Short mmCIF file of C-alpha atoms in Angstrom, two decimals:
data_model
loop_
_atom_site.label_atom_id
_atom_site.label_comp_id
_atom_site.label_asym_id
_atom_site.label_seq_id
_atom_site.Cartn_x
_atom_site.Cartn_y
_atom_site.Cartn_z
CA PHE A 7 0.87 -21.48 -58.39
CA ALA A 8 -2.04 -20.54 -60.62
CA PHE A 9 -2.46 -17.34 -58.72
CA LEU A 10 1.16 -16.39 -59.21
CA PHE A 11 0.76 -17.10 -62.88
CA THR A 12 -2.25 -14.84 -63.33
CA VAL A 13 -0.41 -12.10 -61.50
CA THR A 14 2.52 -12.34 -63.91
CA VAL A 15 0.26 -12.29 -66.95
CA ASN A 16 -1.49 -9.26 -65.60
CA ALA A 17 1.83 -7.53 -65.12
CA LEU A 18 2.72 -8.23 -68.74
CA GLU A 19 -0.56 -6.76 -69.84
CA GLY A 20 0.28 -3.62 -67.99
CA LYS A 21 -2.10 -3.80 -65.08
CA ASP A 22 -0.95 -2.78 -61.66
CA CYS A 23 -0.48 -5.85 -59.49
CA LYS A 24 1.06 -4.60 -56.28
CA GLU A 25 -2.09 -5.51 -54.37
CA SER A 26 -2.16 -9.07 -55.65
CA VAL A 27 1.49 -9.58 -54.87
CA LYS A 28 0.94 -8.45 -51.31
CA LEU A 29 -1.97 -10.88 -50.99
CA ILE A 30 0.15 -13.77 -52.21
CA ALA A 31 2.96 -12.89 -49.86
CA GLU A 32 0.63 -12.98 -46.91
CA SER A 33 -1.32 -16.11 -47.80
CA ALA A 34 1.36 -18.45 -49.10
CA ASN A 35 4.08 -20.14 -47.10
CA LEU A 36 6.89 -19.06 -49.38
CA SER A 37 9.72 -16.89 -48.19
CA GLU A 38 10.13 -13.50 -49.78
CA GLU A 39 13.17 -14.59 -51.71
CA GLN A 40 11.44 -17.60 -53.25
CA LEU A 41 8.44 -15.47 -54.19
CA ALA A 42 10.59 -12.88 -55.93
CA PHE A 43 12.48 -15.62 -57.71
CA LEU A 44 9.33 -17.30 -58.98
CA ILE A 45 7.61 -14.19 -60.16
CA SER A 46 10.62 -12.72 -61.93
CA GLY A 47 11.36 -16.07 -63.51
CA MET A 48 7.89 -16.43 -64.95
CA TYR A 49 7.85 -12.81 -66.09
CA THR A 50 11.13 -13.14 -67.95
CA LEU A 51 10.08 -16.41 -69.56
CA LEU A 52 6.80 -15.04 -70.78
CA ARG A 53 8.32 -11.79 -71.95
CA GLU A 54 10.96 -13.52 -74.01
CA ALA A 55 8.34 -15.86 -75.44
CA LEU A 56 6.10 -13.00 -76.42
CA ARG A 57 8.99 -11.19 -78.06
CA LEU A 58 9.20 -13.57 -80.93
CA PRO A 59 6.26 -13.32 -83.27
CA LEU A 60 3.62 -15.98 -83.48
CA SER A 61 4.73 -17.36 -86.81
CA THR A 62 8.07 -18.59 -85.42
CA PHE A 63 6.39 -21.03 -83.10
CA LYS A 64 4.55 -24.20 -83.65
CA GLN A 65 1.75 -25.41 -81.47
CA GLU A 66 3.58 -28.55 -80.44
CA VAL A 67 6.07 -26.74 -78.22
CA SER A 68 6.69 -28.93 -75.20
CA SER A 69 8.81 -28.72 -72.11
CA GLY A 70 12.01 -29.80 -73.84
CA SER A 71 11.72 -27.35 -76.74
CA THR A 72 14.37 -25.03 -78.01
CA TRP A 73 12.80 -21.73 -77.12
CA ASN A 74 13.59 -21.86 -73.47
CA PRO A 75 16.86 -23.60 -72.59
CA ASP A 76 16.88 -21.98 -69.15
CA LYS A 77 13.70 -23.84 -68.38
CA VAL A 78 15.79 -26.95 -67.93
CA LYS A 79 17.31 -25.43 -64.83
CA ALA A 80 14.02 -24.32 -63.37
CA VAL A 81 11.77 -27.05 -62.16
CA ILE A 82 8.38 -26.56 -63.71
CA PRO A 83 5.78 -29.27 -63.45
CA GLU A 84 4.11 -30.63 -66.55
CA ASP A 85 0.63 -29.15 -66.13
CA PHE A 86 1.96 -25.64 -65.76
CA ILE A 87 3.49 -25.84 -69.19
CA VAL A 88 -0.01 -26.11 -70.57
CA ASP A 89 -0.84 -22.86 -68.86
CA PHE A 90 2.23 -21.19 -70.30
CA SER A 91 1.48 -22.33 -73.82
CA SER A 92 -2.09 -21.22 -73.61
CA VAL A 93 -1.01 -17.69 -72.76
CA VAL A 94 1.62 -17.60 -75.45
CA PHE A 95 -0.54 -19.04 -78.18
CA GLY A 96 -4.04 -18.45 -77.02
CA ASN A 97 -6.50 -15.64 -76.91
CA ARG A 98 -4.81 -13.51 -74.33
CA ARG A 99 -1.82 -12.93 -76.54
CA PRO A 100 -3.16 -9.87 -78.36
CA THR A 101 -3.61 -8.09 -75.04
CA SER A 102 0.02 -8.57 -74.08
CA GLU A 103 1.10 -7.58 -77.53
CA GLY A 104 -1.09 -4.51 -77.32
CA THR A 105 0.60 -3.43 -74.12
CA ALA A 106 4.03 -4.02 -75.60
CA LEU A 107 3.04 -1.83 -78.51
CA ILE A 108 1.99 1.02 -76.26
CA GLN A 109 5.07 0.86 -74.10
CA ARG A 110 7.41 1.13 -77.05
CA ASN A 111 10.17 3.68 -77.09
CA ARG A 112 9.38 6.10 -79.87
CA LEU A 113 9.92 9.69 -80.80
CA PRO A 114 6.96 11.87 -79.94
CA SER A 115 3.96 11.46 -82.20
CA ILE A 116 1.12 13.86 -82.83
CA GLN A 117 -1.50 13.69 -80.15
CA ASP A 118 -3.57 16.67 -81.21
CA PHE A 119 -3.45 18.72 -84.38
CA LYS A 120 -5.36 21.96 -84.82
CA TRP A 121 -5.17 24.41 -87.67
CA ARG A 122 -6.73 27.53 -89.08
CA VAL A 123 -6.67 29.36 -92.38
CA ASP A 124 -6.70 33.16 -92.18
CA VAL A 125 -6.86 35.82 -94.84
CA ALA A 126 -5.15 39.03 -93.84
CA ILE A 127 -7.33 41.78 -95.27
CA SER A 128 -5.40 44.73 -93.97
CA THR A 129 -2.21 45.21 -91.98
CA SER A 130 -0.41 48.17 -90.48
CA SER A 131 1.84 48.36 -93.52
CA LEU A 132 -0.65 47.48 -96.26
CA ALA A 133 -4.18 48.77 -96.70
CA ARG A 134 -5.25 46.00 -99.05
CA ALA A 135 -3.27 42.85 -98.41
CA LEU A 136 -5.38 39.83 -99.29
CA GLN A 137 -2.93 37.20 -98.22
CA PRO A 138 -4.00 33.77 -96.95
CA SER A 139 -1.96 32.21 -94.19
CA ILE A 140 -2.12 28.93 -92.31
CA LEU A 141 -1.62 28.54 -88.58
CA MET A 142 -0.90 25.12 -87.12
CA MET A 143 -0.87 23.95 -83.53
CA MET A 144 0.51 20.51 -82.75
CA ARG A 145 0.45 18.86 -79.39
CA LEU A 146 2.91 15.95 -79.23
CA SER A 147 2.75 12.82 -77.12
CA ASP A 148 5.65 13.96 -74.93
CA GLY A 149 3.63 16.96 -73.81
CA THR A 150 5.23 19.70 -75.85
CA ALA A 151 3.04 21.98 -77.95
CA HIS A 152 4.18 23.80 -81.04
CA ARG A 153 2.33 26.67 -82.63
CA PHE A 154 3.68 28.03 -85.86
CA GLU A 155 2.64 29.71 -89.06
CA VAL A 156 3.07 28.00 -92.38
CA PRO A 157 3.47 30.08 -95.54
CA VAL A 158 1.34 28.77 -98.38
CA ALA A 159 4.36 27.71 -100.43
CA LYS A 160 5.81 25.72 -97.53
CA PHE A 161 2.43 24.12 -96.97
CA GLN A 162 2.47 22.83 -100.52
CA GLU A 163 5.94 21.45 -99.91
CA LEU A 164 4.76 19.75 -96.72
CA ARG A 165 1.81 18.19 -98.50
CA TYR A 166 4.01 16.96 -101.32
CA ASN A 167 6.54 15.41 -98.93
CA VAL A 168 3.86 13.67 -96.86
CA ALA A 169 2.34 12.22 -100.01
CA LEU A 170 5.80 11.04 -101.05
CA ILE A 171 6.34 9.27 -97.73
CA LEU A 172 2.92 7.62 -97.94
CA LYS A 173 3.69 6.33 -101.38
CA GLY A 174 7.03 5.01 -100.11
CA MET A 175 5.29 3.24 -97.24
CA ASN A 176 2.78 1.64 -99.55
CA ASP A 177 5.53 0.36 -101.80
CA LEU A 178 7.48 -0.95 -98.82
CA GLU A 179 4.55 -2.86 -97.44
CA LYS A 180 3.86 -4.48 -100.74
CA ARG A 181 7.42 -5.45 -101.47
CA SER A 182 9.41 -6.13 -98.32
CA ILE A 183 7.08 -8.73 -96.92
CA LEU A 184 7.87 -10.89 -99.87
CA LYS A 185 11.63 -10.44 -99.70
CA ILE A 186 12.49 -10.57 -96.01
CA GLN A 187 11.35 -13.91 -94.69
CA ASP A 188 11.34 -14.77 -91.00
CA GLN B 3 9.98 50.42 -90.84
CA ALA B 4 10.79 50.92 -87.22
CA GLU B 5 14.41 49.87 -87.58
CA SER B 6 16.76 52.60 -88.69
CA THR B 7 17.71 52.09 -92.27
CA PHE B 8 21.29 53.21 -91.95
CA SER B 9 23.95 52.42 -89.38
CA GLU B 10 25.84 55.11 -87.51
CA GLU B 11 28.83 55.10 -89.86
CA GLU B 12 26.65 55.24 -92.94
CA GLU B 13 24.79 58.18 -91.48
CA GLU B 14 28.05 59.99 -90.94
CA LYS B 15 29.15 59.28 -94.50
CA LEU B 16 25.85 60.57 -95.84
CA GLN B 17 26.23 63.67 -93.73
CA ILE B 18 29.59 64.43 -95.31
CA ALA B 19 28.38 63.57 -98.83
CA PHE B 20 25.43 65.89 -98.75
CA SER B 21 27.02 68.38 -96.35
CA LEU B 22 24.01 68.40 -94.08
CA GLU B 23 23.66 68.70 -90.36
CA LYS B 24 22.77 65.60 -88.38
CA GLN B 25 19.21 66.74 -87.74
CA ASP B 26 18.70 67.70 -91.35
CA LEU B 27 19.92 64.30 -92.44
CA HIS B 28 17.50 62.58 -90.09
CA LEU B 29 14.69 64.74 -91.36
CA VAL B 30 15.47 63.89 -94.96
CA LEU B 31 15.66 60.17 -94.24
CA GLU B 32 12.45 60.18 -92.26
CA THR B 33 10.62 62.09 -94.95
CA ILE B 34 11.75 59.68 -97.61
CA SER B 35 10.79 56.61 -95.56
CA PHE B 36 7.42 58.15 -94.71
CA ILE B 37 6.65 58.82 -98.36
CA LEU B 38 7.64 55.26 -99.24
CA GLU B 39 5.57 53.75 -96.41
CA GLN B 40 2.51 55.63 -97.61
CA ALA B 41 3.16 54.47 -101.13
CA VAL B 42 3.31 50.87 -99.91
CA TYR B 43 0.23 51.24 -97.74
CA HIS B 44 -1.97 52.55 -100.51
CA ASN B 45 -0.31 50.44 -103.19
CA LEU B 46 0.32 53.43 -105.44
CA LYS B 47 1.28 53.23 -109.06
CA PRO B 48 4.43 55.21 -109.93
CA ALA B 49 2.44 57.70 -111.98
CA SER B 50 -0.01 58.50 -109.18
CA LEU B 51 2.88 58.72 -106.74
CA GLN B 52 4.49 61.33 -108.90
CA GLN B 53 1.21 63.22 -109.18
CA GLN B 54 0.68 63.22 -105.43
CA LEU B 55 4.20 64.46 -104.78
CA GLN B 56 3.82 67.26 -107.26
CA SER B 57 0.53 68.32 -105.73
CA ILE B 58 2.29 68.93 -102.43
CA HIS B 59 4.72 71.20 -104.25
CA LEU B 60 7.71 68.92 -104.37
CA ASP B 61 10.29 69.77 -107.02
CA GLN B 62 9.72 68.18 -110.42
CA ASP B 63 13.02 66.32 -110.57
CA LYS B 64 12.64 65.01 -107.04
CA ALA B 65 9.15 63.71 -107.82
CA GLU B 66 10.50 62.04 -110.93
CA ALA B 67 13.32 60.44 -108.93
CA PHE B 68 10.76 58.98 -106.52
CA ALA B 69 8.59 57.75 -109.35
CA SER B 70 11.41 55.97 -111.14
CA ALA B 71 12.76 54.35 -107.96
CA TRP B 72 9.24 53.25 -107.08
CA ALA B 73 8.63 51.86 -110.55
CA ALA B 74 11.79 49.79 -110.23
CA ALA B 75 11.47 48.39 -106.72
CA GLY B 76 7.89 49.15 -105.72
CA GLN B 77 6.18 45.88 -106.51
CA ASP B 78 8.84 43.81 -104.76
CA THR B 79 8.58 45.92 -101.64
CA ILE B 80 4.82 45.52 -101.56
CA GLU B 81 5.15 41.77 -102.05
CA LYS B 82 7.65 41.57 -99.20
CA PHE B 83 5.28 43.40 -96.88
CA ARG B 84 2.44 41.15 -97.98
CA GLN B 85 4.36 38.10 -96.85
CA ARG B 86 5.10 39.44 -93.39
CA VAL B 87 3.14 37.80 -90.59
CA LEU B 88 2.82 38.64 -86.97
CA THR B 89 3.32 35.16 -85.57
CA PRO B 90 6.34 34.38 -83.42
CA GLN B 91 7.19 31.07 -85.07
CA LYS B 92 7.29 30.11 -88.70
CA LEU B 93 7.89 26.85 -90.50
CA GLU B 94 11.13 27.08 -92.44
CA THR B 95 12.39 23.64 -93.36
CA ILE B 96 10.89 20.24 -93.91
CA GLY B 97 12.89 17.01 -93.80
CA TRP B 98 11.80 13.44 -93.49
CA GLN B 99 12.98 9.88 -93.10
CA LEU B 100 11.19 6.64 -93.89
CA ASN B 101 12.30 3.69 -91.76
CA LEU B 102 11.43 0.04 -91.61
CA GLN B 103 11.62 -0.98 -88.00
CA MET B 104 12.96 -4.49 -87.64
CA ALA B 105 13.17 -4.99 -83.87
CA GLU B 106 13.13 -3.31 -80.50
CA SER B 107 13.62 -4.19 -76.87
CA MET B 108 10.11 -5.48 -76.30
CA GLN B 109 9.59 -7.20 -79.59
CA ALA B 110 11.83 -8.91 -82.11
CA LYS B 111 11.32 -9.57 -85.81
CA MET B 112 8.79 -6.90 -86.59
CA LYS B 113 8.52 -5.24 -89.96
CA SER B 114 6.69 -2.03 -89.41
CA PRO B 115 7.34 1.04 -91.53
CA GLN B 116 7.48 4.35 -89.79
CA ALA B 117 8.28 7.88 -90.83
CA VAL B 118 10.01 10.68 -88.99
CA LEU B 119 9.16 14.22 -89.99
CA GLU B 120 11.64 16.96 -89.12
CA LEU B 121 10.14 20.44 -89.03
CA GLY B 122 12.46 23.39 -88.75
CA VAL B 123 10.66 26.16 -86.94
CA SER B 124 12.27 29.58 -86.79
CA ASN B 125 11.73 31.85 -83.85
CA GLU B 126 11.16 35.57 -84.52
CA ASP B 127 12.98 36.47 -87.68
CA SER B 128 15.34 33.57 -88.26
CA LYS B 129 16.95 33.31 -84.89
CA ASN B 130 17.68 29.69 -83.82
CA LEU B 131 16.01 27.20 -86.07
CA LYS B 132 14.31 24.80 -83.68
CA LYS B 133 13.92 21.29 -85.00
CA VAL B 134 10.79 19.38 -84.10
CA PHE B 135 10.84 15.63 -84.66
CA VAL B 136 7.55 13.82 -85.04
CA GLU B 137 7.14 10.12 -85.65
CA PHE B 138 4.29 8.58 -87.60
CA SER B 139 3.08 5.07 -88.19
CA HIS B 140 1.35 4.32 -91.48
CA GLN B 141 -2.08 4.94 -90.01
CA GLU B 142 -1.06 8.16 -88.27
CA LEU B 143 0.54 9.49 -91.42
CA PHE B 144 -2.57 8.73 -93.40
CA GLU B 145 -4.70 10.66 -90.93
CA PHE B 146 -2.28 13.58 -91.03
CA TYR B 147 -2.43 13.58 -94.80
CA ASN B 148 -6.23 13.71 -94.74
CA LYS B 149 -6.07 16.74 -92.48
CA LEU B 150 -3.64 18.44 -94.86
CA GLU B 151 -6.06 17.72 -97.69
CA THR B 152 -8.86 19.40 -95.76
CA ILE B 153 -6.68 22.50 -95.34
CA GLN B 154 -5.93 22.45 -99.06
CA ALA B 155 -9.65 22.27 -99.86
CA GLN B 156 -10.18 25.36 -97.72
CA LEU B 157 -7.38 27.18 -99.50
CA ASP B 158 -8.83 26.25 -102.87
CA SER B 159 -12.26 27.54 -101.92
CA LEU B 160 -10.73 30.95 -101.19
CA THR B 161 -9.59 31.68 -104.73
#
């Protein structure tokens, strides 16, 4: 059982466990159906447990607790519950949470941001045109790249808006944590 | 300017108004645009423009007409040419949204603020404004802001 358990935890942490599953299938006496049942059951249990933040739980969660009513149907021996709790509450939790954070569904974020400031000394239409201009190149996390020029006035607007959002975020973080309790 | 300043119909109307042949009309228009382009290129003052025109034996009243038109609209034209850039895409609009994310499929009861920046990028002279959405967490936004500050420092050191 312990082996199955480690495999499930590894899966939650995002590691590839096809090899380990094959090993288990060959070594144990379980039929394929039972194996699939066990693994998926443990995975779902742990995933649901990890979904709720740490502060909702108390350390004294035992087998008859409220956070897993389906557990009553499944037959899980007493000592394995200790294993479960240790994963949920113990040191390995941040790793699973870290993986969950990475696998989130989000809009693309900036992966790489390059810029340059040019001053156009002379153009085909103007002999003396001392005009600064800003070129930005953004590479986003979904693979797209955008290269565009930003007029100086628009750059000021961008800077102002970003500062405004930052201020809003700061205010939010100070206030909302007090108001919205778990 | 490479684009023709007048449409076909307008050219015909001008032809009739000045009773010129088509080629003559073209010649006149091209001469005028050439003179104006040179004025823009060298950033001429109206007075010097008038002087230059007179030195190439242009009629007095015509030179004066040029000078007065240039005095009226010259600076704006120069400014407009100054702002032109040769890049295919330009940032036109900026919009944003500040959200407080409460939950998602992998995690419930989270209170993390995030911002979505919407950048409207125009493609080659205001055809199809493409909207680019970028999401930022608090940390990412802070880093982005620091980069913008660096750019601003560079701009300030120019003046």
